[in-house]
Coordinates of C-alpha atoms in Angstrom, one line a residue:
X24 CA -47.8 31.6 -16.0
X25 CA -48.7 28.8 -18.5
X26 CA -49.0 25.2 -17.5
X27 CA -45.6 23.4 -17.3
X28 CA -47.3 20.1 -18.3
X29 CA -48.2 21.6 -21.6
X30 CA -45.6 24.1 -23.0
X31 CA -42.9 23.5 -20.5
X32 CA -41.7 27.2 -21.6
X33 CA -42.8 28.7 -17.9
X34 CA -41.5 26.0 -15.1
X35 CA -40.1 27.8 -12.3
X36 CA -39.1 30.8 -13.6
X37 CA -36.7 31.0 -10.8
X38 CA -35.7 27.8 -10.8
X39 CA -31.5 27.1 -11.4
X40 CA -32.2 23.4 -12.3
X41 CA -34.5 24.5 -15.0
X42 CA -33.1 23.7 -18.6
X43 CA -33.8 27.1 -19.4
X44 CA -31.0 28.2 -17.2
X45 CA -28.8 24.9 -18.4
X46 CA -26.5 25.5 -20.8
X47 CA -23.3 23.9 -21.1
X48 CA -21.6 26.6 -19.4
X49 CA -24.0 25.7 -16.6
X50 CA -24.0 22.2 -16.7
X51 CA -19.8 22.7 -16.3
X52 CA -20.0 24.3 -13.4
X53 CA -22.6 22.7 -11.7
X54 CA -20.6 19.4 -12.4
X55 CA -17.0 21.0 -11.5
X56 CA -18.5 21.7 -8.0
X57 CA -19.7 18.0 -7.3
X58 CA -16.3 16.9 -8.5
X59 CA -14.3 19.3 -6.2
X60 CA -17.0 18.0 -3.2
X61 CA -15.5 14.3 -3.9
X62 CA -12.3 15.0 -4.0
X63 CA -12.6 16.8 -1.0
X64 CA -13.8 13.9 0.9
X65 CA -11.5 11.8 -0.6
X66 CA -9.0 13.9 0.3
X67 CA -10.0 14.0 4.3
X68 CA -11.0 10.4 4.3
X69 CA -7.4 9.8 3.3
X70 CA -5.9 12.1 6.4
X71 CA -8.9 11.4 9.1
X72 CA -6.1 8.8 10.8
X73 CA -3.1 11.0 10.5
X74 CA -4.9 14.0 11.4
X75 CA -7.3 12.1 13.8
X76 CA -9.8 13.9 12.5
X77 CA -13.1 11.8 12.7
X78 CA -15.6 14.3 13.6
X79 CA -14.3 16.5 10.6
X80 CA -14.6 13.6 8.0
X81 CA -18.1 12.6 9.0
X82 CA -19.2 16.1 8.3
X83 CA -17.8 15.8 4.8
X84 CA -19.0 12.4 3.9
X85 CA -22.4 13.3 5.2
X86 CA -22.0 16.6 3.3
X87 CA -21.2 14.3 0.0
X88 CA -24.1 11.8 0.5
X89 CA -27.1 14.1 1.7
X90 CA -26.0 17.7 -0.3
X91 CA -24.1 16.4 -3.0
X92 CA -24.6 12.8 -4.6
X93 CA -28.3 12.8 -3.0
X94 CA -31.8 14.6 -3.3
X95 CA -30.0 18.0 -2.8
X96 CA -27.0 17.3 -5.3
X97 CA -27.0 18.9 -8.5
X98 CA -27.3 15.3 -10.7
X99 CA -30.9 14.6 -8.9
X100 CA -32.2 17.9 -9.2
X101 CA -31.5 18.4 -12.9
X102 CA -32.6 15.2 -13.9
X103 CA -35.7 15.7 -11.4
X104 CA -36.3 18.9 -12.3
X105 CA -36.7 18.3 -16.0
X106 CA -37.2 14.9 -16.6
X107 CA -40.9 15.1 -17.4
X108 CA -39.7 17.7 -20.4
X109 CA -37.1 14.9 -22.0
X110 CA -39.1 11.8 -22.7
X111 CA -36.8 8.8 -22.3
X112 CA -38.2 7.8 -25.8
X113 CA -36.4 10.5 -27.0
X114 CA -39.3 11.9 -28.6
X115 CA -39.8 15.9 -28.0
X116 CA -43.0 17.1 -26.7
X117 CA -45.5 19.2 -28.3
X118 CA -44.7 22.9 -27.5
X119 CA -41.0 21.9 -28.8
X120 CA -42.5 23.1 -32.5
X121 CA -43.2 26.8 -31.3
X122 CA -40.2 27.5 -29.2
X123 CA -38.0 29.8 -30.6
X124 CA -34.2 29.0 -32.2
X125 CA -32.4 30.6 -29.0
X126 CA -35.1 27.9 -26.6
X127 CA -34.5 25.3 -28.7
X128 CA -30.8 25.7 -28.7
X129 CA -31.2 25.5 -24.5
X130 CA -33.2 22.4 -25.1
X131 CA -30.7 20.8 -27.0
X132 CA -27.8 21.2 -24.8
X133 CA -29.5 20.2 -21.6
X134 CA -31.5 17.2 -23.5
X135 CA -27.9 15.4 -24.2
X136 CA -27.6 14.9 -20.8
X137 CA -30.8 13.3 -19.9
X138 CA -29.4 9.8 -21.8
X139 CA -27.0 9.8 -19.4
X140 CA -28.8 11.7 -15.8
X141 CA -31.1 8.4 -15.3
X142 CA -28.3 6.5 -14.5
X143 CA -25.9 9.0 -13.1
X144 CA -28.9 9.3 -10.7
X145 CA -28.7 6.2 -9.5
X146 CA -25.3 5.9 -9.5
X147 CA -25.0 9.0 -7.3
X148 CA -27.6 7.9 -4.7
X149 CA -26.1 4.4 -4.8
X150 CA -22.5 5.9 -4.0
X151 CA -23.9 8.0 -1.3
X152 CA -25.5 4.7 0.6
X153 CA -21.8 3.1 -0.1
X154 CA -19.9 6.0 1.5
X155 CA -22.3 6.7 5.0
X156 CA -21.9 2.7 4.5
X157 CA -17.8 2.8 5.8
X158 CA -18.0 1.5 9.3
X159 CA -16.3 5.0 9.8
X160 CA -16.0 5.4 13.6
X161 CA -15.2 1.8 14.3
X162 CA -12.5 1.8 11.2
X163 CA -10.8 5.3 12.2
X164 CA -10.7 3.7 16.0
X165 CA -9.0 0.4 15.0
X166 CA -6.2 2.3 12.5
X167 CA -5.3 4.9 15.5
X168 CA -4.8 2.2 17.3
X169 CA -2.4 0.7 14.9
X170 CA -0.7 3.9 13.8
X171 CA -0.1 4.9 17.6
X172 CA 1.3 1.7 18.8
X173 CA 3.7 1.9 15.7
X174 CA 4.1 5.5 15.5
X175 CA 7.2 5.3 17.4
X176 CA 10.0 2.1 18.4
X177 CA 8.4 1.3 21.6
X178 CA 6.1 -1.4 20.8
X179 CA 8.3 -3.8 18.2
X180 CA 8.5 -7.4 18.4
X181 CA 11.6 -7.7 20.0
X182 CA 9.8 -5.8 22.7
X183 CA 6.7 -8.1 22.8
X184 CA 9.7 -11.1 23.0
X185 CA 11.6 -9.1 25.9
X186 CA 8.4 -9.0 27.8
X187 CA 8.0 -12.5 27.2
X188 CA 11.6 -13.1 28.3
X189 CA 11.4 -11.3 31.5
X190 CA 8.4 -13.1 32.7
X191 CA 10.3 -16.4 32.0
X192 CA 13.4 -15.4 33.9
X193 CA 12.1 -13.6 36.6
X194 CA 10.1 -17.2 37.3
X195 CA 13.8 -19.0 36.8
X196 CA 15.4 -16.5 39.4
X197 CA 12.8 -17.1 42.4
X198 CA 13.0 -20.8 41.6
X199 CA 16.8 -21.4 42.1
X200 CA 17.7 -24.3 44.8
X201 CA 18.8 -22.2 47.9
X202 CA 21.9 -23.9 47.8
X203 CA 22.6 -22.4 44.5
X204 CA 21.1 -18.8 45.9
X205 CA 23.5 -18.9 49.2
X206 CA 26.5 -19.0 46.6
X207 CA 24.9 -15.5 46.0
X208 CA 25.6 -14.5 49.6
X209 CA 29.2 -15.0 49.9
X210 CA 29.5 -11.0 50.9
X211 CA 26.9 -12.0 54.0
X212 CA 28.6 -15.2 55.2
X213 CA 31.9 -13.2 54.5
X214 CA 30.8 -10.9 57.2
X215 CA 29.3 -13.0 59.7
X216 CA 32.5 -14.9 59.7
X217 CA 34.5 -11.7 60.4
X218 CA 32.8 -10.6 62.9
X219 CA 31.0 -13.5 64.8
X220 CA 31.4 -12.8 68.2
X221 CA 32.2 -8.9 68.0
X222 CA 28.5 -8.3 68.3
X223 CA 25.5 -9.7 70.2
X224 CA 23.1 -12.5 68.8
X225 CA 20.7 -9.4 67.9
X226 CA 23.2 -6.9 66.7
X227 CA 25.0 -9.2 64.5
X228 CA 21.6 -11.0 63.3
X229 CA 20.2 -7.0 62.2
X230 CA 24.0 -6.3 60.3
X231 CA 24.2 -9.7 59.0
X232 CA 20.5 -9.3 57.4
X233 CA 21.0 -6.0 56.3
X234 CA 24.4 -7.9 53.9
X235 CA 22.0 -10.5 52.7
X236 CA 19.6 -7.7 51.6
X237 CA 22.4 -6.1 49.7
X238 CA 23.6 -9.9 48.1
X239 CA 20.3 -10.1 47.2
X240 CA 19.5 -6.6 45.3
X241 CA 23.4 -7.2 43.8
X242 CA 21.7 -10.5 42.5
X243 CA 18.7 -9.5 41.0
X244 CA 20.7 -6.3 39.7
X245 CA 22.7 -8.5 37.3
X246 CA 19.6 -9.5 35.3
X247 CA 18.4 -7.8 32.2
X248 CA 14.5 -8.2 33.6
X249 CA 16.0 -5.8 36.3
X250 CA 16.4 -2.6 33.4
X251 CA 12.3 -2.7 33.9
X252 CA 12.6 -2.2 37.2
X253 CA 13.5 -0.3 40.6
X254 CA 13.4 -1.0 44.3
X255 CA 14.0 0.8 47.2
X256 CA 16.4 0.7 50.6
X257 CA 14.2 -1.8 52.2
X258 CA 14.2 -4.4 49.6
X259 CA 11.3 -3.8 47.8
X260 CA 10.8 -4.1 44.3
X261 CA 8.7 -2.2 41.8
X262 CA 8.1 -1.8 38.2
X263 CA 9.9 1.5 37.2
X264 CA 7.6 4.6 35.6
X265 CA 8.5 4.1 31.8
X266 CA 7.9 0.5 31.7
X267 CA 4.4 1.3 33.8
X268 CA 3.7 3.4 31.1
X269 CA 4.3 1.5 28.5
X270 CA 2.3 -1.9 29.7
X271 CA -0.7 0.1 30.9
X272 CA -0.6 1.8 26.9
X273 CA -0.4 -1.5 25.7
X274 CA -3.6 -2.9 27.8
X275 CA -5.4 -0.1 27.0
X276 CA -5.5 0.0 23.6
X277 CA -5.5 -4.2 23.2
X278 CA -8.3 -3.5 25.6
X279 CA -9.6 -1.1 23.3
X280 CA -9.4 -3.9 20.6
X281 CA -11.3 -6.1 22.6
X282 CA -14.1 -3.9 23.2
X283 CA -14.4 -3.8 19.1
X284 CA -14.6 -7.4 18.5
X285 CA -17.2 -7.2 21.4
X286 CA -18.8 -4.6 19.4
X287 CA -19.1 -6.7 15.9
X288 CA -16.3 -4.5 13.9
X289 CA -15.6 -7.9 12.4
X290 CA -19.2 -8.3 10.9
X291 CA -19.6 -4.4 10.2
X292 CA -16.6 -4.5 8.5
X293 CA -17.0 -7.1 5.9
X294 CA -20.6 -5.7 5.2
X295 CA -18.7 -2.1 4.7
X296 CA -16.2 -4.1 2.3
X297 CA -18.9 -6.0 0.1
X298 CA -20.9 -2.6 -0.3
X299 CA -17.6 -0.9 -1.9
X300 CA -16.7 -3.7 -4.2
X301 CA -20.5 -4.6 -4.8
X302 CA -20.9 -0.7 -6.1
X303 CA -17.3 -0.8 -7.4
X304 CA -18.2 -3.5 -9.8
X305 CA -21.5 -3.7 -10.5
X306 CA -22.5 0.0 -10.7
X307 CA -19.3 1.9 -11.7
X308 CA -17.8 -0.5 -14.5
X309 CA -21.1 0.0 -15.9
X310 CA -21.7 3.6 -15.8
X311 CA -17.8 3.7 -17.1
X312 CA -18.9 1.9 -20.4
X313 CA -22.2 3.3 -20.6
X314 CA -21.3 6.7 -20.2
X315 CA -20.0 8.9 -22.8
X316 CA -21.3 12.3 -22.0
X317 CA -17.6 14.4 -22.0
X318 CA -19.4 16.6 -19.7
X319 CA -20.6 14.7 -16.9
X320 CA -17.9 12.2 -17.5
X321 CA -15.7 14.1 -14.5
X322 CA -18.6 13.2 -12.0
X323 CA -17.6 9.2 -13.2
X324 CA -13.9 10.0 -12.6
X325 CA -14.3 11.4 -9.2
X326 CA -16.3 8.6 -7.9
X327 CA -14.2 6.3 -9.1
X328 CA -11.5 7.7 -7.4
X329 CA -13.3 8.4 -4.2
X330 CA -14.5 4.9 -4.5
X331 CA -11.0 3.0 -4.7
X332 CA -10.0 5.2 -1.7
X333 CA -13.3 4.1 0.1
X334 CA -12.2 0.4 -0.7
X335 CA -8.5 0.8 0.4
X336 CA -9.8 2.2 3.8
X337 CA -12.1 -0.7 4.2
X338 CA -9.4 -2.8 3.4
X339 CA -7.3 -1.5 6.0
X340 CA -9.7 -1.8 8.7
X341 CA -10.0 -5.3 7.6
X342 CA -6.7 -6.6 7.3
X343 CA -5.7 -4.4 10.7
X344 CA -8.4 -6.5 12.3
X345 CA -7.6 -10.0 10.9
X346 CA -4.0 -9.4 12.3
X347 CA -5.1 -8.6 15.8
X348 CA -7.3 -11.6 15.9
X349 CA -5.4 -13.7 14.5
X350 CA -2.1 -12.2 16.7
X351 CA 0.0 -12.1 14.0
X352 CA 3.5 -12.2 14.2
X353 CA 4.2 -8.2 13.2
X354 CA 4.0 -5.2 15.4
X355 CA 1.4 -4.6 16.8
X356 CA -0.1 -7.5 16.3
X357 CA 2.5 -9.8 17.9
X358 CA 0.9 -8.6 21.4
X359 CA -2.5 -10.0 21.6
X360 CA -0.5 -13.3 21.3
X361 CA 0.0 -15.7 24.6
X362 CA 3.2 -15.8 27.0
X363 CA 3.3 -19.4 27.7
X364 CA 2.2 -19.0 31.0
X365 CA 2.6 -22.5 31.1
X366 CA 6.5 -22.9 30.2
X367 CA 6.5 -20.2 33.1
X368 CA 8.3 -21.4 36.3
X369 CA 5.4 -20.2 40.0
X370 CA 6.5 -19.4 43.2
X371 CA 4.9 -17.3 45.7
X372 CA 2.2 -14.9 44.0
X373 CA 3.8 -15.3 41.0
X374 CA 1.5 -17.2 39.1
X375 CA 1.0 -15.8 35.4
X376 CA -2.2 -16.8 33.7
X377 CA -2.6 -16.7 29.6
X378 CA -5.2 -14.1 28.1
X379 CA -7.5 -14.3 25.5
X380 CA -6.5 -10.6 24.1
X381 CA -9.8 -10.8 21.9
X382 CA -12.0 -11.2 24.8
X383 CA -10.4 -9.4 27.5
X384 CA -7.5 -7.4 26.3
X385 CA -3.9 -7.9 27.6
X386 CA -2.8 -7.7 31.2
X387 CA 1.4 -6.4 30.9
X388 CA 0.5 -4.7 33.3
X389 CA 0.0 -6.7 36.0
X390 CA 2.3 -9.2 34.6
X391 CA 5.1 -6.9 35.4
X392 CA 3.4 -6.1 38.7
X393 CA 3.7 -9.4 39.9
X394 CA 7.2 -10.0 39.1
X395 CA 7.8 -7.1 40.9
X396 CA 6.3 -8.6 44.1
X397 CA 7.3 -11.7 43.6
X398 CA 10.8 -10.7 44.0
X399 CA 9.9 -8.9 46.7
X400 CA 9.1 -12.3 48.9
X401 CA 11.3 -13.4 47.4
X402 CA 14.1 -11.5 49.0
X403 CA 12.5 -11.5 52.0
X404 CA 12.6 -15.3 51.8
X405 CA 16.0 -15.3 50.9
X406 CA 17.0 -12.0 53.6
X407 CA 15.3 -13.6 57.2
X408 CA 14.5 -17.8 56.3
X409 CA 18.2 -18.9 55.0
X410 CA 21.1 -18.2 56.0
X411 CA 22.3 -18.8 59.3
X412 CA 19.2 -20.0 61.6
X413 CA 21.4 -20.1 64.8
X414 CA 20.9 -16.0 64.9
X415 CA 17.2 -16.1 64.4

């Protein structure tokens, strides 16, 4: 084999990168293939939310970035391969005088790339870096969070301002003067007047009780917070199963939110975001005017594309966080904001606290909780201390 520093005629035989083996048939399909790789992972960048498919689009970025814009990708290795056999001076080497017409024609369609490879080099390594550079897991997290709590008309604001609603009014109803609540037990006092002194102190005390139970659930029936709940024979009061549901998915996932901003997606983010523009600008609005090579030209085109798709997912991450922090008025947004604990009327346990969603997540949950047992003393005030206390 001859040297490859002096003839260059002999370099890896077998080697597919060689410019030997580059002709522009070659150099097409070499290039087709990265492009179809990009917009591949465009493509599944675009879907890893809607398909929830994360582990699936890491593969393909790292894919892209380590086998296809990096050391392994076909840009690097032709221009490494060959480089020292296409002076950037342009000037041919020495052996180029003794190759024959068919060589020489080789070495003419592969050296009209190498004004371009150096850059599309660096272009492709620099694009690589940008795309492993997406805050991926921490961006596909935050959007299924999004898309599933507005997937669906659960979680609207007019929900977020029912919920707000109910913990108002529920505090309203426990707070009425008793005066105003005995007008509520006309059915009781009804029967106690028709039938004092058919029963016994004890008997008529249990039946009379029993009527001030049923005022009492007949009261609390008439209000709309009541839709969002149940009780039972003996007075008690719960939250029903759907609207269980429903808060404990909502403190999840603004949980879930919370654990993020713990977690810096705010910092990460905006590092992601300046990476994509600072490659978007710099880098690929030069290589656009620079380039002019029709064949590698497609390579340009991919990553621009794959590049403004990078960006709008960035984006998204961005602006999906900046309305959860700053608990903006839209779904879903609206429901890291505060309930105005403080406009809310306490009695018993009921004594609602505001949140700081961004630090600790929401807590509907136990909101609704405690208006559950709040009415629960609160009947039980209302059932056995008023009333008549003469059958005590």
């Amino acid at each position: 084999m001859a040297d490859e520093k002096t003839n260059g005629l002999d370099f890896a035989d077998e080697d597919p990168y060689y410019w030997r083996f580059m002709d522009d048939k070659s150099v097409t399909k070499g290039v087709d293939a990265m492009v179809r790789e990009i917009n591949e992972t465009e493509d599944q960048l675009k879907k890893m939310v809607p398909d929830n498919a994360y582990t699936k689009t890491q593969t393909y970025i790292q894919q892209l970035a380590f086998m296809v814009l990096g050391n392994d990708g076909f840009i690097h290795q032709l221009y490494e391969r060959n480089k020292e056999f296409f002076p950037a001076n342009g000037v041919k080497p020495d052996w180029y005088g003794i190759m024959s017409p068919e060589d020489k024609i080789l070495y003419g369609q592969c050296e009209k790339h190498f004004v371009y490879l150096p850059m599309m080099d660096t272009a492709c390594r620099e694009a690589a870096d940008m795309i492993m550079s997406l805050n991926l897991l921490q961006g596909f997290r935050l959007l299924s969070i999004k898309e599933n709590l507005t997937d669906c008309d659960m979680f609207t604001r007019e929900d977020f301002k029912q919920i707000v609603d109910d913990a108002y009014k529920v505090g309203v109803a426990i707070n009425l003067p008793w005066d105003v609540m005995e007008r509520k037990a006309e059915k009781a006092e009804k029967f106690y007047q028709q039938n004092l002194g058919k029963y016994g102190k004890y008997e008529l005390n249990t039946k009379y009780r029993e009527e001030r139970e049923r005022c009492y659930l007949d009261y609390v029936s008439d209000q709309d917070f009541f839709k969002r709940m149940r009780s039972d024979s003996k007075g008690n009061f719960f939250v029903n199963p759907y609207t269980e549901t429903l808060m404990s998915i909502l403190d999840t996932y603004t949980t879930k939110v919370s654990d993020l901003y713990k977690d810096n997606i705010e910092s990460r983010t905006e590092k992601a975001l300046e990476k994509v523009i600072t490659f978007d600008v710099k880098q690929l609005s030069h290589l656009s005017k620079e380039m002019n090579d029709l064949a590698l030209y497609p390579v340009v085109a991919a990553l621009k594309s794959l590049t403004q798709t990078a960006k709008e997912f960035v984006q998204a991450v961005w602006d999906t966080f900046d309305g959860f922090k700053k608990a903006s008025d839209g779904s879903p947004y609206c429901f890291m904001q505060r309930i105005g604990a403080n406009s809310i009327k306490k009695a018993y346990s009921y004594a609602p606290r505001e949140w700081n969603a961004m630090e600790h997540g929401t807590g509907f949950q136990a909101l609704y909780q405690s208006m559950a047992n709040a009415l629960t003393e609160h009947g039980i005030d209302f059932v056995y201390n008023h009333g008549h206390p003469e059958l005590k």
